[in-house]
Coordinates of C-alpha atoms in Angstrom, one line a residue:
X1 CA -134.7 50.0 97.5
X2 CA -132.6 47.8 99.9
X3 CA -129.7 48.2 97.6
X4 CA -130.1 51.9 97.6
X5 CA -130.4 52.0 101.3
X6 CA -127.2 49.8 101.6
X7 CA -125.2 52.1 99.3
X8 CA -126.2 55.1 101.3
X9 CA -124.7 53.6 104.3
X10 CA -121.2 53.1 102.7
X11 CA -119.9 56.6 103.1
X12 CA -120.9 56.6 106.8
X13 CA -119.3 53.2 107.3
X14 CA -116.1 54.4 105.6
X15 CA -116.0 57.5 107.7
X16 CA -116.5 55.5 110.9
X17 CA -113.8 53.0 109.9
X18 CA -111.4 55.8 109.0
X19 CA -112.0 57.6 112.3
X20 CA -111.5 54.3 114.2
X21 CA -108.2 53.6 112.3
X22 CA -107.0 57.2 113.0
X23 CA -107.9 56.9 116.7
X24 CA -106.0 53.6 117.0
X25 CA -102.9 54.9 115.1
X26 CA -102.9 57.9 117.5
X27 CA -103.3 55.8 120.6
X28 CA -101.0 52.8 119.7
X29 CA -98.7 53.9 116.8
X30 CA -96.0 51.3 117.4
X31 CA -98.5 48.4 117.5
X32 CA -100.2 49.5 114.3
X33 CA -97.0 50.1 112.4
X34 CA -95.7 46.6 113.5
X35 CA -98.8 45.1 112.0
X36 CA -98.3 46.9 108.7
X37 CA -94.7 45.7 108.6
X38 CA -95.7 42.0 109.1
X39 CA -98.2 42.4 106.3
X40 CA -95.6 43.8 103.9
X41 CA -93.1 41.2 104.9
X42 CA -95.5 38.5 104.2
X43 CA -96.1 40.0 100.8
X44 CA -92.4 40.0 100.1
X45 CA -92.0 36.4 101.0
X46 CA -94.8 35.5 98.7
X47 CA -93.1 37.4 95.9
X48 CA -89.7 35.7 96.4
X49 CA -91.5 32.4 96.4
X50 CA -93.1 33.0 93.1
X51 CA -90.0 34.0 91.2
X52 CA -88.4 30.5 91.0
X53 CA -91.4 29.3 89.1
X54 CA -89.9 30.8 85.9
X55 CA -87.6 28.5 83.9
X56 CA -83.9 28.8 84.6
X57 CA -82.3 30.6 81.6
X58 CA -79.1 28.4 81.9
X59 CA -81.2 25.3 81.3
X60 CA -82.9 26.5 78.2
X61 CA -81.8 24.9 74.9
X62 CA -79.4 26.9 72.7
X63 CA -79.8 26.9 68.9
X64 CA -77.4 28.5 66.5
X65 CA -79.0 30.2 63.5
X66 CA -77.0 31.0 60.4
X67 CA -78.5 33.1 57.7
X68 CA -76.8 34.2 54.5
X69 CA -76.9 37.9 53.8
X70 CA -76.4 39.2 50.3
X71 CA -74.0 42.2 50.2
X72 CA -75.1 45.1 48.0
X73 CA -72.6 46.9 45.8
X74 CA -71.8 50.4 47.0
X75 CA -73.8 53.0 45.1
X76 CA -73.2 56.7 45.7
X77 CA -76.1 59.0 45.9
X78 CA -77.6 60.3 42.7
X79 CA -75.4 62.8 40.9
X80 CA -72.2 61.8 42.8
X81 CA -69.1 60.6 40.9
X82 CA -66.6 58.1 42.0
X83 CA -63.9 60.6 41.0
X84 CA -65.1 62.8 43.8
X85 CA -63.7 60.3 46.4
X86 CA -60.1 60.7 47.4
X87 CA -57.9 58.2 49.3
X88 CA -54.9 59.4 51.4
X89 CA -52.0 57.4 52.5
X90 CA -48.5 58.2 54.0
X91 CA -45.3 56.3 54.3
X92 CA -41.5 56.9 54.5
X93 CA -39.1 56.5 51.7
X94 CA -36.9 53.4 51.9
X95 CA -33.3 53.2 50.9
X96 CA -34.0 50.8 48.0
X97 CA -37.2 52.4 46.8
X98 CA -37.9 53.1 43.1
X99 CA -40.8 55.2 41.8
X100 CA -42.8 52.1 41.1
X101 CA -42.2 50.4 44.5
X102 CA -43.0 53.6 46.4
X103 CA -46.3 54.2 44.6
X104 CA -47.3 50.6 44.9
X105 CA -46.7 50.6 48.7
X106 CA -48.8 53.8 48.9
X107 CA -51.7 52.1 47.0
X108 CA -51.2 54.0 43.7
X109 CA -51.3 52.1 40.4
X110 CA -50.6 54.8 37.8
X111 CA -48.0 54.1 35.1
X112 CA -48.0 57.8 34.0
X113 CA -47.2 59.0 37.5
X114 CA -44.4 56.4 37.9
X115 CA -42.9 57.6 34.5
X116 CA -43.1 61.2 35.7
X117 CA -41.3 60.4 39.0
X118 CA -38.5 58.7 36.9
X119 CA -38.0 61.6 34.5
X120 CA -38.8 64.8 36.4
X121 CA -35.8 66.8 37.8
X122 CA -37.7 67.9 40.9
X123 CA -38.8 64.4 41.6
X124 CA -35.2 63.2 41.5
X125 CA -34.6 65.1 44.8
X126 CA -37.1 62.7 46.4
X127 CA -34.9 59.7 45.7
X128 CA -31.6 61.4 46.2
X129 CA -29.9 61.7 49.6
X130 CA -31.1 60.0 52.8
X131 CA -34.0 57.6 53.2
X132 CA -36.8 58.3 55.7
X133 CA -38.4 61.2 53.8
X134 CA -42.1 61.5 54.6
X135 CA -44.3 60.9 51.6
X136 CA -48.1 61.5 51.4
X137 CA -50.3 60.7 48.4
X138 CA -53.9 61.5 47.4
X139 CA -55.4 59.1 44.9
X140 CA -58.8 58.6 43.3
X141 CA -61.0 55.5 43.3
X142 CA -59.1 54.2 40.3
X143 CA -55.8 54.4 42.2
X144 CA -54.6 57.2 40.0
X145 CA -52.3 59.8 41.6
X146 CA -54.0 63.2 42.3
X147 CA -51.3 64.7 44.4
X148 CA -48.0 63.6 46.0
X149 CA -46.3 65.6 48.8
X150 CA -42.9 64.8 50.3
X151 CA -41.0 66.6 53.1
X152 CA -37.4 66.2 54.3
X153 CA -34.6 68.1 56.0
X154 CA -31.7 69.1 53.8
X155 CA -29.4 69.5 56.8
X156 CA -29.6 69.9 60.6
X157 CA -31.0 73.4 60.4
X158 CA -34.6 74.5 60.9
X159 CA -35.7 74.7 57.2
X160 CA -37.4 71.8 55.4
X161 CA -38.0 71.1 51.7
X162 CA -41.4 70.2 50.3
X163 CA -41.9 68.4 47.0
X164 CA -45.4 68.8 45.5
X165 CA -46.5 66.9 42.4
X166 CA -50.1 67.4 41.1
X167 CA -52.2 66.0 38.3
X168 CA -53.4 68.7 35.9
X169 CA -55.7 67.1 33.3
X170 CA -53.6 64.6 31.4
X171 CA -50.2 65.7 32.8
X172 CA -48.4 66.4 36.0
X173 CA -46.7 69.5 37.4
X174 CA -44.0 69.6 40.1
X175 CA -42.4 72.2 42.4
X176 CA -40.0 72.2 45.3
X177 CA -40.7 74.7 48.2
X178 CA -38.8 75.6 51.3
X179 CA -40.5 76.2 54.7
X180 CA -39.6 77.0 58.3
X181 CA -40.0 74.2 60.7
X182 CA -42.5 74.7 63.4
X183 CA -41.1 74.1 66.9
X184 CA -43.4 72.4 69.4
X185 CA -42.7 71.2 73.0
X186 CA -43.2 67.5 73.7
X187 CA -43.5 65.9 77.2
X188 CA -42.4 62.3 78.0
X189 CA -41.4 60.2 81.0
X190 CA -40.3 56.7 81.7
X191 CA -39.0 54.1 84.2
X192 CA -35.7 52.2 83.9
X193 CA -36.2 48.5 83.7
X194 CA -32.9 47.4 82.1
X195 CA -31.2 50.3 80.4
X196 CA -31.6 54.0 79.4
X197 CA -32.2 53.3 75.7
X198 CA -34.7 50.5 76.5
X199 CA -36.7 52.9 78.7
X200 CA -36.6 55.8 76.2
X201 CA -37.7 53.4 73.4
X202 CA -40.7 52.3 75.6
X203 CA -41.5 56.0 76.2
X204 CA -41.5 56.7 72.4
X205 CA -38.5 59.1 72.6
X206 CA -36.2 59.6 69.6
X207 CA -32.6 58.3 70.1
X208 CA -31.2 61.9 69.9
X209 CA -33.2 62.8 73.0
X210 CA -31.9 59.7 74.8
X211 CA -28.3 60.7 73.9
X212 CA -28.9 64.3 75.2
X213 CA -30.3 62.9 78.5
X214 CA -27.1 60.8 78.9
X215 CA -25.0 63.9 78.2
X216 CA -26.9 66.2 80.5
X217 CA -26.4 64.0 83.6
X218 CA -23.2 62.2 82.6
X219 CA -21.2 64.2 85.1
X220 CA -23.3 62.8 88.0
X221 CA -24.6 59.4 86.7
X222 CA -22.6 56.6 85.1
X223 CA -25.3 55.2 82.8
X224 CA -23.5 51.9 82.6
X225 CA -23.0 51.2 86.3
X226 CA -25.2 53.5 88.4
X227 CA -28.6 52.9 86.9
X228 CA -31.1 51.0 89.2
X229 CA -34.4 49.3 88.3
X230 CA -37.1 51.8 89.1
X231 CA -35.1 54.9 88.3
X232 CA -37.3 57.3 86.4
X233 CA -37.0 60.4 84.2
X234 CA -39.2 63.2 82.8
X235 CA -38.2 65.3 79.9
X236 CA -39.4 68.3 77.8
X237 CA -37.9 68.5 74.4
X238 CA -38.4 70.3 71.0
X239 CA -40.3 68.6 68.2
X240 CA -39.5 70.2 64.8
X241 CA -42.5 69.8 62.6
X242 CA -43.5 70.5 59.0
X243 CA -47.2 70.8 58.1
X244 CA -48.0 69.2 61.4
X245 CA -45.7 66.2 60.9
X246 CA -42.7 65.7 63.2
X247 CA -39.5 65.5 61.1
X248 CA -37.0 65.3 63.9
X249 CA -36.4 66.1 67.6
X250 CA -34.6 69.2 68.6
X251 CA -33.0 70.2 71.9
X252 CA -34.0 68.9 75.3
X253 CA -35.4 71.9 77.1
X254 CA -35.5 70.5 80.6
X255 CA -35.2 67.1 82.3
X256 CA -35.4 65.4 85.6
X257 CA -33.7 62.1 86.4
X258 CA -34.1 60.2 89.7
X259 CA -31.3 57.8 90.2
X260 CA -31.2 55.6 93.3
X261 CA -33.6 58.0 95.1
X262 CA -31.5 61.1 94.2
X263 CA -32.9 63.9 92.0
X264 CA -30.9 65.4 89.2
X265 CA -32.5 68.3 87.3
X266 CA -31.5 70.5 84.3
X267 CA -33.0 73.3 82.3
X268 CA -31.7 74.9 79.1
X269 CA -31.1 78.7 79.3
X270 CA -29.4 81.2 77.1
X271 CA -28.1 84.4 78.6
X272 CA -28.1 87.3 76.1
X273 CA -24.8 87.4 74.3
X274 CA -23.6 84.1 75.7
X275 CA -23.7 80.5 74.6
X276 CA -26.7 78.5 76.0
X277 CA -26.1 75.9 78.7
X278 CA -27.9 73.6 81.1
X279 CA -28.5 74.8 84.6
X280 CA -30.0 73.3 87.7
X281 CA -33.2 74.8 89.0
X282 CA -31.1 76.6 91.6
X283 CA -29.3 78.5 88.8
X284 CA -26.1 76.6 89.0
X285 CA -24.8 75.5 85.6
X286 CA -24.9 71.8 84.7
X287 CA -22.1 72.4 82.2
X288 CA -18.9 71.8 83.9
X289 CA -15.4 72.9 82.9
X290 CA -14.7 69.3 81.8
X291 CA -17.0 66.8 80.2
X292 CA -17.3 63.4 81.9
X293 CA -16.3 61.5 78.7
X294 CA -14.6 62.0 75.4
X295 CA -17.3 59.9 73.7
X296 CA -21.0 60.7 73.6
X297 CA -22.1 57.3 75.0
X298 CA -19.9 54.4 75.6
X299 CA -18.6 52.1 78.4
X300 CA -15.3 52.1 80.3
X301 CA -13.5 48.9 79.4
X302 CA -10.5 49.6 81.6
X303 CA -10.3 52.1 84.4
X304 CA -7.5 54.2 85.9
X305 CA -4.9 52.4 88.2
X306 CA -3.1 49.0 88.4
X307 CA -4.3 46.3 86.0
X308 CA -3.2 43.2 84.1
X309 CA -1.7 44.5 80.9
X310 CA -3.3 42.6 77.9
X311 CA -0.1 42.7 75.8
X312 CA 2.8 42.4 78.2
X313 CA 0.9 40.0 80.5
X314 CA 2.1 41.8 83.6
X315 CA 0.6 43.9 86.3
X316 CA 1.2 47.5 85.2
X317 CA -0.2 50.9 86.2
X318 CA -2.9 52.1 83.7
X319 CA -2.5 55.9 83.6
X320 CA -5.7 56.5 81.7
X321 CA -9.1 55.2 80.9
X322 CA -10.1 53.0 78.0
X323 CA -13.5 53.3 76.3
X324 CA -14.8 50.4 74.2
X325 CA -16.4 51.6 71.0
X326 CA -16.6 50.6 67.3
X327 CA -14.0 51.9 64.9
X328 CA -15.1 55.3 63.5
X329 CA -17.0 56.4 66.7
X330 CA -16.5 60.3 66.9
X331 CA -14.0 61.5 69.7
X332 CA -14.4 64.9 71.2
X333 CA -12.5 67.3 73.4
X334 CA -13.7 67.5 77.1
X335 CA -12.8 71.2 77.4
X336 CA -11.7 74.2 75.4
X337 CA -8.0 74.2 74.5
X338 CA -5.3 74.1 71.8
X339 CA -4.0 71.1 70.0
X340 CA -0.3 70.6 70.8
X341 CA 0.2 67.3 69.0
X342 CA -1.6 65.4 66.2
X343 CA 0.1 62.4 64.6
X344 CA 1.8 59.0 65.3
X345 CA 3.2 58.4 68.8
X346 CA 4.8 55.0 69.4
X347 CA 2.4 52.5 71.2
X348 CA -0.4 55.1 71.2
X349 CA -0.7 55.0 67.4
X350 CA -2.6 57.9 66.0
X351 CA -2.6 60.4 68.9
X352 CA -3.9 63.9 69.7
X353 CA -2.8 66.0 72.7
X354 CA -4.7 69.1 73.8
X355 CA -3.6 71.7 76.3
X356 CA -6.2 73.3 78.5
X357 CA -6.1 76.0 81.1
X358 CA -3.8 75.9 84.1
X359 CA -1.3 73.7 82.2
X360 CA -3.7 70.7 82.2
X361 CA -3.6 68.4 79.1
X362 CA -5.5 65.5 77.6
X363 CA -4.3 62.7 75.4
X364 CA -6.4 60.6 72.9
X365 CA -4.7 57.4 71.6
X366 CA -5.3 54.5 69.1
X367 CA -7.3 56.7 66.8
X368 CA -8.4 55.6 63.3
X369 CA -8.6 59.1 62.1
X370 CA -7.2 62.6 63.1
X371 CA -9.4 65.6 62.2
X372 CA -7.3 68.4 63.7
X373 CA -3.8 69.8 63.3
X374 CA -1.2 71.1 65.8
X375 CA -1.9 74.7 66.9
X376 CA -5.6 74.5 66.2
X377 CA -8.1 75.9 68.8
X378 CA -10.8 73.5 69.8
X379 CA -14.0 74.0 71.8
X380 CA -15.5 71.8 74.5
X381 CA -17.4 69.0 72.8
X382 CA -15.8 69.5 69.3
X383 CA -15.1 66.3 67.4
X384 CA -11.4 65.9 66.7
X385 CA -11.0 62.3 65.5
X386 CA -12.4 58.8 65.6
X387 CA -12.0 55.6 67.6
X388 CA -9.6 53.0 66.1
X389 CA -7.1 50.3 67.0
X390 CA -3.7 51.8 65.9
X391 CA -0.5 51.3 67.8
X392 CA -0.3 48.6 70.5
X393 CA -4.0 47.7 70.7
X394 CA -5.9 44.5 71.0
X395 CA -9.1 45.9 69.5
X396 CA -11.1 49.1 68.7
X397 CA -11.1 51.5 71.7
X398 CA -10.1 54.9 72.9
X399 CA -7.2 55.4 75.3
X400 CA -7.7 58.7 77.2
X401 CA -5.4 60.4 79.6
X402 CA -5.5 63.5 81.8
X403 CA -2.4 65.3 83.2
X404 CA -2.2 68.2 85.6
X405 CA 1.2 69.9 85.3
X406 CA 2.6 66.7 83.8
X407 CA 1.2 64.4 86.5
X408 CA -1.4 61.8 85.5
X409 CA -4.8 62.0 87.1
X410 CA -7.9 59.9 87.0
X411 CA -10.0 61.5 84.2
X412 CA -13.3 60.4 85.7
X413 CA -12.5 61.9 89.1
X414 CA -11.4 65.2 87.4
X415 CA -14.8 65.4 85.6
X416 CA -16.7 64.9 88.8
X417 CA -14.7 67.6 90.6
X418 CA -14.9 70.2 87.8
X419 CA -16.7 73.5 88.7
X420 CA -20.1 74.8 87.7
X421 CA -20.9 78.3 86.5
X422 CA -24.0 80.1 87.9
X423 CA -26.5 82.3 86.1
X424 CA -25.4 85.9 86.3
X425 CA -27.3 88.2 88.6
X426 CA -28.5 90.3 85.6
X427 CA -30.3 87.3 84.0
X428 CA -31.6 85.7 87.2
X429 CA -35.2 87.0 87.0
X430 CA -35.5 85.8 83.4
X431 CA -34.0 82.4 84.3
X432 CA -36.4 82.0 87.2
X433 CA -39.4 82.5 84.9
X434 CA -38.0 79.9 82.4
X435 CA -37.3 77.5 85.3
X436 CA -40.8 77.9 86.7
X437 CA -42.4 77.1 83.3
X438 CA -40.2 74.1 82.8
X439 CA -40.9 72.8 86.3
X440 CA -44.6 72.8 85.6
X441 CA -44.1 70.9 82.3
X442 CA -41.9 68.3 84.0
X443 CA -44.5 67.8 86.7
X444 CA -47.1 67.3 84.0
X445 CA -44.9 64.8 82.2
X446 CA -44.4 62.8 85.4
X447 CA -48.1 62.8 86.1
X448 CA -48.8 61.3 82.6
X449 CA -46.3 58.5 83.3
X450 CA -47.8 57.7 86.7
X451 CA -51.3 57.7 85.3
X452 CA -50.4 55.3 82.5
X453 CA -48.6 53.0 85.0
X454 CA -51.7 52.9 87.2

């Protein structure tokens, strides 16, 4: 009975205690909350004091356990055949490849397939001509050839050849097909650390794109002397692809080159009925009336003016520019004109002279080969001969002169002063649309380079 009486008093006691606590909290809120804080802090200190009682993991003993595991042979699911599995592999044809060596490198061990490649007339086209053809094979689990596909470019056009060899039962069939290359735009950018070609290699650009970059800006930048570490470029170029595989690079569509803090820009544009050319984003043509150099990419070994003559051993005026280059390097005209002389000319050796507009002429000396004749019309950039060391020459190089009404001028200065041709008013709206699109792509290319650098 006492227990029952005691239990009946508990709710009353709880209510009175709760009312008392509520009254104190209302009358002295700060004092009550401070007391609660002390209580919680004491609990926290207790908790931090208990944690170190656990053993330190760094002091626990370490034991290495080695257990041998038996590998199980691969077993396909019930009903599956190993012949249903195909292996794919790709490589490029090498200059010294034979059918046997090519198949072996591609992981194919198939005597019948090698014999077919040796005897088939279509397969002979694979090993004829240039190396570098892209070859893809499909083989079964026994390394037997199922299908071989090879693609290559027969020329510099936009059509590719495709060789297809397929297993059909116990024999093989072959065919050669032609297809149109698919043109895709590629973006790239880079930073100059030492040279242009080193930077384009690092950016993964084909050499043909690097040469085009040098050509586009050669009138404003001497890529041997003017480059600075930290110069950067962005480029949009064509990638010519067959079945999704890039076979070669096409034309540079637009580019930006920042040299020593100065921006140089160019975009390719073709006016209807006219030959395409590079223009600045302001519509001024980047193609000048005279190219900066008669060689695509070389270095000036001797400039215009007084110099120590390497043969006579005396100071003598050098009335042209010498370009160091290997024998056989193609030589081109720097402007439209007519060949007035092509043959041997005393100390110049094999020589070509071209007359341009306004009675201006150019001379090319020490050539190893002459590919034009007197009276022939030539266009700007057309190859007319090759570098050599004929006449009075100490080594392979091109001697190049420019004359205005018979008076010698510095060819490099003439190239820099030559005029630009603007986009015609009728094509301006179309040019602006092309330029805007190229500007966005160049900005995207620069962003990718900056992001990778960061």
